[in-house]
CSV table of C-alpha atoms in Angstrom, one decimal:
chain,number,residue,atom,x,y,z
L,1,MET,CA,107.2,74.3,49.7
L,2,LEU,CA,103.7,75.8,49.9
L,3,ALA,CA,102.6,72.9,52.2
L,4,SER,CA,105.6,73.2,54.5
L,5,PHE,CA,105.3,77.0,54.6
L,6,GLN,CA,101.7,76.6,55.8
L,7,ALA,CA,102.4,73.8,58.2
L,8,ALA,CA,105.2,75.8,59.8
L,9,ALA,CA,103.0,78.8,60.2
L,10,GLN,CA,100.4,76.8,62.0
L,11,GLU,CA,102.6,74.6,64.2
L,12,ARG,CA,105.7,76.7,65.0
L,13,CYS,CA,104.4,80.2,65.3
L,14,GLU,CA,104.8,81.4,68.8
L,15,GLY,CA,102.7,83.7,70.9
L,16,GLY,CA,103.2,87.4,71.5
L,17,ARG,CA,102.0,88.5,68.1
L,18,GLY,CA,98.4,88.9,68.8
L,19,ARG,CA,95.6,86.5,67.8
L,20,LEU,CA,95.1,88.0,64.4
L,21,ALA,CA,98.7,88.8,63.6
L,22,ALA,CA,99.6,85.2,64.3
L,23,ALA,CA,97.2,83.8,61.7
L,24,SER,CA,98.3,82.5,58.3
L,25,THR,CA,96.1,82.4,55.2
L,26,ILE,CA,95.7,80.2,52.1
L,27,ASN,CA,94.2,81.9,49.0
L,28,VAL,CA,93.1,80.2,45.7
L,29,ARG,CA,92.3,82.6,42.8
L,30,ILE,CA,90.8,81.7,39.4
L,31,ASP,CA,91.0,84.2,36.5
L,32,ASN,CA,88.9,83.7,33.3
L,33,ASP,CA,87.6,85.8,30.5
L,34,LEU,CA,84.3,84.0,30.6
L,35,LEU,CA,83.8,85.6,34.1
L,36,GLY,CA,84.0,89.0,32.4
L,37,GLY,CA,80.5,88.7,31.1
L,38,ALA,CA,81.5,89.9,27.6
L,39,GLY,CA,81.5,86.5,25.9
L,40,GLN,CA,85.2,86.6,25.2
L,41,ASP,CA,87.5,83.6,25.0
L,42,GLN,CA,90.8,85.3,24.0
L,43,GLY,CA,93.7,87.3,25.2
L,44,TYR,CA,94.3,86.6,28.9
L,45,SER,CA,92.1,83.6,28.7
L,46,ASN,CA,92.7,81.8,32.0
L,47,GLY,CA,94.9,81.8,35.1
L,48,PHE,CA,95.1,80.5,38.6
L,49,LEU,CA,97.2,81.2,41.7
L,50,VAL,CA,97.5,79.3,44.9
L,51,SER,CA,99.3,81.3,47.6
L,52,SER,CA,100.1,81.1,51.2
L,53,VAL,CA,100.4,84.2,53.4
L,54,SER,CA,102.5,84.0,56.6
L,55,PRO,CA,101.7,85.4,59.9
L,56,ASN,CA,103.4,88.6,60.9
L,57,LEU,CA,107.1,87.9,61.1
L,58,VAL,CA,109.8,89.1,63.5
L,59,ASP,CA,112.5,88.3,61.0
L,60,TYR,CA,112.6,86.9,57.4
L,61,GLN,CA,115.6,84.7,58.1
L,62,ASP,CA,115.2,83.5,61.6
L,63,ASP,CA,111.5,83.4,62.5
L,64,PRO,CA,109.9,80.2,64.0
L,65,CYS,CA,106.8,80.8,61.8
L,66,LEU,CA,108.9,79.9,58.7
L,67,PRO,CA,110.1,76.4,57.7
L,68,GLY,CA,113.9,75.9,57.5
L,69,SER,CA,113.8,75.7,53.7
L,70,VAL,CA,112.2,79.1,53.4
L,71,LYS,CA,114.6,80.7,55.9
L,72,ARG,CA,117.6,79.3,54.0
L,73,LEU,CA,116.2,80.7,50.7
L,74,ASN,CA,115.5,84.0,52.4
L,75,ARG,CA,119.2,84.4,53.2
L,76,TYR,CA,120.0,84.5,49.5
L,77,LEU,CA,117.2,87.1,48.9
L,78,ALA,CA,118.1,89.5,51.7
L,79,TRP,CA,118.6,92.2,49.0
L,80,LEU,CA,114.9,92.0,48.2
L,81,GLN,CA,113.6,92.2,51.8
L,82,PRO,CA,112.4,95.5,53.3
L,83,SER,CA,113.7,96.5,56.7
L,84,GLY,CA,112.9,99.2,59.3
L,85,TYR,CA,109.1,98.7,59.3
L,86,ASP,CA,106.7,98.0,62.1
L,87,GLU,CA,105.1,94.8,60.7
L,88,GLN,CA,106.2,92.4,58.0
L,89,ASN,CA,105.1,89.1,56.4
L,90,MET,CA,105.8,87.1,53.3
L,91,THR,CA,103.9,85.2,50.6
L,92,ILE,CA,104.7,82.1,48.5
L,93,GLY,CA,102.6,81.3,45.4
L,94,PHE,CA,102.4,79.0,42.4
L,95,GLY,CA,100.3,79.7,39.4
L,96,GLN,CA,99.7,79.5,35.6
L,97,VAL,CA,98.6,82.1,33.0
L,98,LEU,CA,97.3,81.4,29.5
L,99,PHE,CA,97.0,83.7,26.5
L,100,THR,CA,95.4,83.0,23.2
L,101,PRO,CA,94.3,84.8,19.9
L,102,THR,CA,90.7,85.3,19.0
L,103,ASP,CA,90.1,82.6,16.4
L,104,ARG,CA,90.4,79.2,18.1
L,105,ARG,CA,89.9,77.2,14.8
L,106,ARG,CA,92.8,78.4,12.8
L,107,THR,CA,95.8,76.1,12.9
L,108,GLU,CA,98.2,78.4,11.1
L,109,LEU,CA,100.1,81.3,12.6
L,110,ILE,CA,97.8,84.3,13.0
L,111,GLU,CA,100.3,87.1,12.4
L,112,ASP,CA,98.0,90.0,13.3
L,113,ASP,CA,96.8,88.6,16.7
L,114,ARG,CA,98.6,87.9,19.9
L,115,PRO,CA,100.7,84.8,20.3
L,116,TYR,CA,99.7,81.6,22.0
L,117,ALA,CA,101.5,81.7,25.3
L,118,ALA,CA,101.5,80.0,28.7
L,119,ALA,CA,103.6,80.4,31.8
L,120,LEU,CA,104.1,78.5,35.0
L,121,LEU,CA,105.4,80.8,37.8
L,122,PHE,CA,106.6,80.4,41.3
L,123,SER,CA,106.7,83.6,43.4
L,124,MET,CA,108.0,84.8,46.8
L,125,GLY,CA,106.8,88.2,48.1
L,126,TYR,CA,107.9,90.4,51.1
L,127,ASN,CA,105.5,92.9,52.5
L,128,ALA,CA,106.3,95.5,55.2
L,129,ARG,CA,104.2,98.3,56.7
L,130,SER,CA,104.5,101.2,59.0
L,131,GLY,CA,101.2,103.0,59.7
L,132,ASP,CA,99.6,104.0,56.4
L,133,HIS,CA,102.6,103.0,54.3
L,134,LEU,CA,103.3,99.7,52.7
L,135,ARG,CA,106.3,98.4,50.7
L,136,THR,CA,106.1,95.2,48.8
L,137,SER,CA,108.8,93.4,46.9
L,138,GLN,CA,108.2,90.2,44.9
L,139,ILE,CA,110.3,87.8,42.7
L,140,ARG,CA,108.7,85.4,40.2
L,141,ALA,CA,110.5,82.7,38.3
L,142,GLY,CA,109.3,80.0,36.0
L,143,ILE,CA,109.0,79.0,32.4
L,144,VAL,CA,107.1,80.2,29.3
L,145,GLY,CA,106.4,77.8,26.5
L,146,PRO,CA,105.1,74.2,25.9
L,147,SER,CA,106.6,73.1,29.3
L,148,ALA,CA,104.1,75.4,31.0
L,149,LEU,CA,101.3,72.9,29.8
L,150,GLY,CA,99.0,75.6,28.5
L,151,LYS,CA,97.7,73.5,25.6
L,152,GLN,CA,96.9,70.6,27.9
L,153,VAL,CA,95.2,72.7,30.6
L,154,GLN,CA,93.1,74.8,28.3
L,155,ASN,CA,91.9,72.2,25.8
L,156,GLY,CA,91.4,69.7,28.6
L,157,ALA,CA,89.0,72.2,30.3
L,158,HIS,CA,87.3,73.0,27.0
L,159,ARG,CA,86.6,69.3,26.4
L,160,LEU,CA,85.4,68.8,29.9
L,161,PHE,CA,82.8,71.5,29.4
L,162,GLY,CA,81.9,70.5,25.9
L,163,GLN,CA,83.6,73.4,24.1
L,164,ASP,CA,85.8,73.4,21.0
L,165,PRO,CA,89.5,73.3,21.7
L,166,PHE,CA,92.0,75.9,20.5
L,167,GLU,CA,93.7,74.4,17.4
L,168,GLY,CA,96.8,76.7,17.1
L,169,TRP,CA,98.9,75.8,20.1
L,170,LYS,CA,101.7,74.5,17.9
L,171,ASN,CA,102.5,78.2,17.2
L,172,GLN,CA,103.0,79.1,20.9
L,173,LEU,CA,106.1,80.8,22.3
L,174,ARG,CA,109.1,78.5,22.7
L,175,ASP,CA,110.4,77.3,26.1
L,176,GLU,CA,112.2,80.0,27.9
L,177,PRO,CA,113.1,80.5,31.6
L,178,VAL,CA,111.6,83.7,32.9
L,179,PHE,CA,112.0,85.9,35.9
L,180,GLN,CA,110.4,89.1,37.2
L,181,VAL,CA,111.3,91.4,40.2
L,182,THR,CA,108.6,93.8,41.3
L,183,HIS,CA,108.7,96.7,43.8
L,184,GLU,CA,105.7,98.7,44.9
L,185,HIS,CA,105.0,101.4,47.5
L,186,ARG,CA,101.4,101.9,48.7
L,187,GLN,CA,100.2,104.9,50.7
L,188,ARG,CA,96.8,104.9,52.3
L,189,TRP,CA,95.6,108.5,51.9
L,190,VAL,CA,92.5,108.3,54.0
L,191,ARG,CA,90.6,105.8,56.2
L,192,ARG,CA,87.2,106.7,57.7
L,193,VAL,CA,85.3,104.2,59.9
L,194,ASN,CA,82.2,105.1,61.9
L,195,SER,CA,81.4,103.6,65.3
L,196,ASP,CA,78.8,101.4,63.7
L,197,GLY,CA,81.4,99.7,61.6
L,198,TRP,CA,80.7,101.3,58.2
L,199,GLY,CA,83.5,103.1,56.5
L,200,TRP,CA,85.7,103.8,53.5
L,201,ASP,CA,89.3,104.2,52.5
L,202,ALA,CA,91.5,105.2,49.6
L,203,THR,CA,95.0,103.9,48.8
L,204,GLY,CA,97.5,104.9,46.0
L,205,HIS,CA,100.3,102.9,44.6
L,206,LEU,CA,103.5,103.5,42.6
L,207,GLY,CA,105.9,100.8,41.5
L,208,GLY,CA,107.7,98.9,38.7
L,209,SER,CA,108.8,95.6,37.4
L,210,LEU,CA,112.0,94.3,35.8
L,211,GLY,CA,112.6,91.0,34.0
L,212,ASN,CA,112.4,89.1,30.8
L,213,PHE,CA,108.8,88.1,31.7
L,214,ALA,CA,107.6,91.8,32.1
L,215,THR,CA,109.2,95.2,32.5
L,216,TYR,CA,107.0,98.2,33.3
L,217,GLY,CA,106.3,101.1,35.6
L,218,SER,CA,102.9,101.5,37.1
L,219,THR,CA,100.7,103.8,39.3
L,220,GLY,CA,97.1,103.8,40.4
L,221,ALA,CA,94.6,103.8,43.3
L,222,GLU,CA,91.9,101.8,45.0
L,223,TRP,CA,88.8,103.0,46.8
L,224,ARG,CA,86.7,100.7,49.1
L,225,PHE,CA,83.4,101.1,51.0
L,226,GLY,CA,81.7,98.7,53.3
L,227,TYR,CA,81.2,97.2,56.7
L,228,GLN,CA,84.1,96.2,58.9
L,229,LEU,CA,86.8,97.2,56.3
L,230,PRO,CA,90.0,95.2,56.7
L,231,ASN,CA,92.9,97.3,58.0
L,232,ASP,CA,95.2,96.7,55.0
L,233,PHE,CA,96.2,98.1,51.6
L,234,GLY,CA,93.7,96.8,49.1
L,235,THR,CA,91.5,94.0,48.0
L,236,ALA,CA,91.8,94.1,44.1
L,237,PRO,CA,93.7,91.0,42.9
L,238,LEU,CA,96.5,90.9,40.3
L,239,ARG,CA,98.7,93.2,42.3
L,240,PRO,CA,101.6,92.6,44.7
L,241,ALA,CA,100.2,92.6,48.2
L,242,GLY,CA,96.7,92.7,46.9
L,243,GLU,CA,93.9,90.4,48.0
L,244,ASN,CA,94.3,91.6,51.7
L,245,THR,CA,97.7,90.0,52.0
L,246,SER,CA,99.6,92.9,53.7
L,247,PRO,CA,100.8,92.4,57.3
L,248,ILE,CA,98.2,92.8,60.0
L,249,SER,CA,98.4,96.0,62.0
L,250,ALA,CA,99.4,95.5,65.6
L,251,ALA,CA,96.3,97.5,66.6
L,252,ALA,CA,93.9,95.4,64.5
L,253,SER,CA,91.1,93.5,66.2
L,254,ARG,CA,89.6,90.3,65.0
L,255,TYR,CA,86.0,90.4,63.7
L,256,ASP,CA,84.4,87.0,63.0
L,257,GLY,CA,81.0,88.2,62.0
L,258,LEU,CA,79.7,88.8,58.4
L,259,ALA,CA,81.5,91.7,56.8
L,260,GLY,CA,81.8,92.9,53.2
L,261,HIS,CA,82.8,95.8,51.0
L,262,LEU,CA,82.9,97.1,47.5
L,263,PHE,CA,86.1,98.2,45.7
L,264,ILE,CA,87.1,100.1,42.6
L,265,ALA,CA,90.7,100.0,41.4
L,266,LEU,CA,92.6,101.9,38.7
L,267,ASP,CA,96.0,101.0,37.3
L,268,GLY,CA,98.1,102.5,34.5
L,269,ARG,CA,101.3,100.9,33.2
L,270,TRP,CA,104.1,102.1,30.9
L,271,VAL,CA,105.1,98.8,29.4
L,272,LEU,CA,108.7,98.4,28.1
L,273,HIS,CA,108.6,94.6,27.7
L,274,ASP,CA,105.9,91.8,27.8
L,275,ILE,CA,107.1,88.4,26.6
L,276,THR,CA,103.5,87.3,25.9
L,277,LEU,CA,103.3,90.1,23.3
L,278,ASP,CA,107.0,90.7,22.3
L,279,GLY,CA,107.8,87.0,21.9
L,280,ASN,CA,110.8,85.0,23.0
L,281,THR,CA,113.9,86.9,24.1
L,282,PHE,CA,116.6,84.7,22.6
L,283,ARG,CA,114.7,82.8,19.8
L,284,ASN,CA,112.6,83.8,16.8
L,285,SER,CA,108.9,83.6,17.6
L,286,HIS,CA,105.6,85.2,16.9
L,287,SER,CA,105.1,88.7,18.2
L,288,VAL,CA,102.9,91.8,17.8
L,289,ASP,CA,103.3,95.5,18.1
L,290,LYS,CA,102.4,96.2,21.7
L,291,ARG,CA,101.0,99.5,22.9
L,292,PRO,CA,103.3,101.3,25.4
L,293,PHE,CA,100.5,102.4,27.7
L,294,VAL,CA,97.9,100.1,29.2
L,295,ALA,CA,95.2,100.8,31.8
L,296,ASP,CA,93.0,98.6,33.9
L,297,VAL,CA,89.7,99.5,35.7
L,298,ALA,CA,88.5,96.9,38.2
L,299,PHE,CA,85.5,96.7,40.4
L,300,GLY,CA,84.3,94.0,42.7
L,301,VAL,CA,82.9,92.8,46.1
L,302,ALA,CA,84.5,91.0,49.0
L,303,VAL,CA,82.8,89.1,51.8
L,304,THR,CA,84.3,87.6,54.9
L,305,LYS,CA,82.7,85.4,57.6
L,306,GLY,CA,84.9,84.0,60.3
L,307,ALA,CA,88.0,82.5,58.8
L,308,TRP,CA,86.7,82.5,55.2
L,309,LYS,CA,87.0,85.2,52.6
L,310,PHE,CA,85.3,85.4,49.1
L,311,ALA,CA,86.0,88.0,46.5
L,312,LEU,CA,84.7,88.5,43.0
L,313,ALA,CA,86.1,91.2,40.6
L,314,ARG,CA,85.8,92.2,37.0
L,315,TYR,CA,88.6,93.8,35.0
L,316,TYR,CA,88.3,96.1,31.9
L,317,ARG,CA,91.6,96.7,30.1
L,318,THR,CA,92.6,99.0,27.3
L,319,ARG,CA,93.9,97.3,24.1
L,320,GLU,CA,97.4,96.0,24.5
L,321,PHE,CA,98.6,95.8,20.9
L,322,GLU,CA,98.0,97.4,17.6
L,323,GLY,CA,95.1,95.8,15.7
L,324,GLN,CA,93.6,94.1,18.8
L,325,ARG,CA,90.0,93.5,17.9
L,326,ASP,CA,88.3,93.8,21.4
L,327,ALA,CA,89.4,95.5,24.6
L,328,PRO,CA,90.0,92.7,27.1
L,329,VAL,CA,87.4,92.0,29.8
L,330,TYR,CA,87.8,89.2,32.3
L,331,GLY,CA,86.8,88.3,35.9
L,332,THR,CA,88.5,86.8,38.9
L,333,PHE,CA,87.2,84.8,41.8
L,334,THR,CA,89.2,84.3,45.1
L,335,ILE,CA,88.5,82.1,48.1
L,336,GLY,CA,90.7,82.3,51.1
L,337,ARG,CA,90.9,80.8,54.6
L,338,ARG,CA,92.7,82.0,57.7
L,339,PHE,CA,94.3,79.5,60.0
């Protein structure tokens, strides 16, 4: 579906949208605690996401930029799609996330550390903007458990790089289908760009998520400073409509030279449910006592040149459950190309 989504965006998208608004994008993101620089190999240990971002769309259900399979699926998801906005687009993604305890050598259940868990997730997101306001809605569905292939992926990578494997994957969460619906509103409070191309902006967000994968409410903000800032709603990854995936403003112009900016992002969550900490919903499994409030601080740098984008970020998170030894630190790397 990702391939057909991208092919349709390239081959069928008609004119009249502006050169930049008619562009689609492929992003590949890698998350890993080793990129955090703190020497950790635990908690949110590894993840990846491959996503395709459509051009600006006239309609979610009858737009020539979308393949027929996506348009048919969108008819069933009309309740999730925003309406009444000036510009809109959508994203499709596929990814995996892995979670492990601290001690990789113990084969028995480690009751006072987080469960082994892996998830494979398919996502569809709908983004719509008017001026300085963005609404994003996303649905994710997939599976948690051995079928998510966490043991094979993690230990295969460890052997490839000459590292010891994690020995306790037999204690991971059991297979369970999961879903998650996320809504978020973003408001750009201020944007200041000088005639020489240097500028800064600040954006706030408020939203929430519901599902057996995760249920929470969240709020936060992002500040950016740099040269030729993108006219969007944030660069920090791990958020709906992050990574510069919001619709392109009709007034935006295309800049193909070297551009870059720094960003700092804050996010706080009131967590009601997290299957990777609370354990399986319908079966007995390992679990820990999660903390209800979790906060992230992220900072990073993004660079664009022509059709290419590179971004590197580091995340610092508060402890997520009682008795957690270290506060999590991990990094992310994103590469994207516009078509």
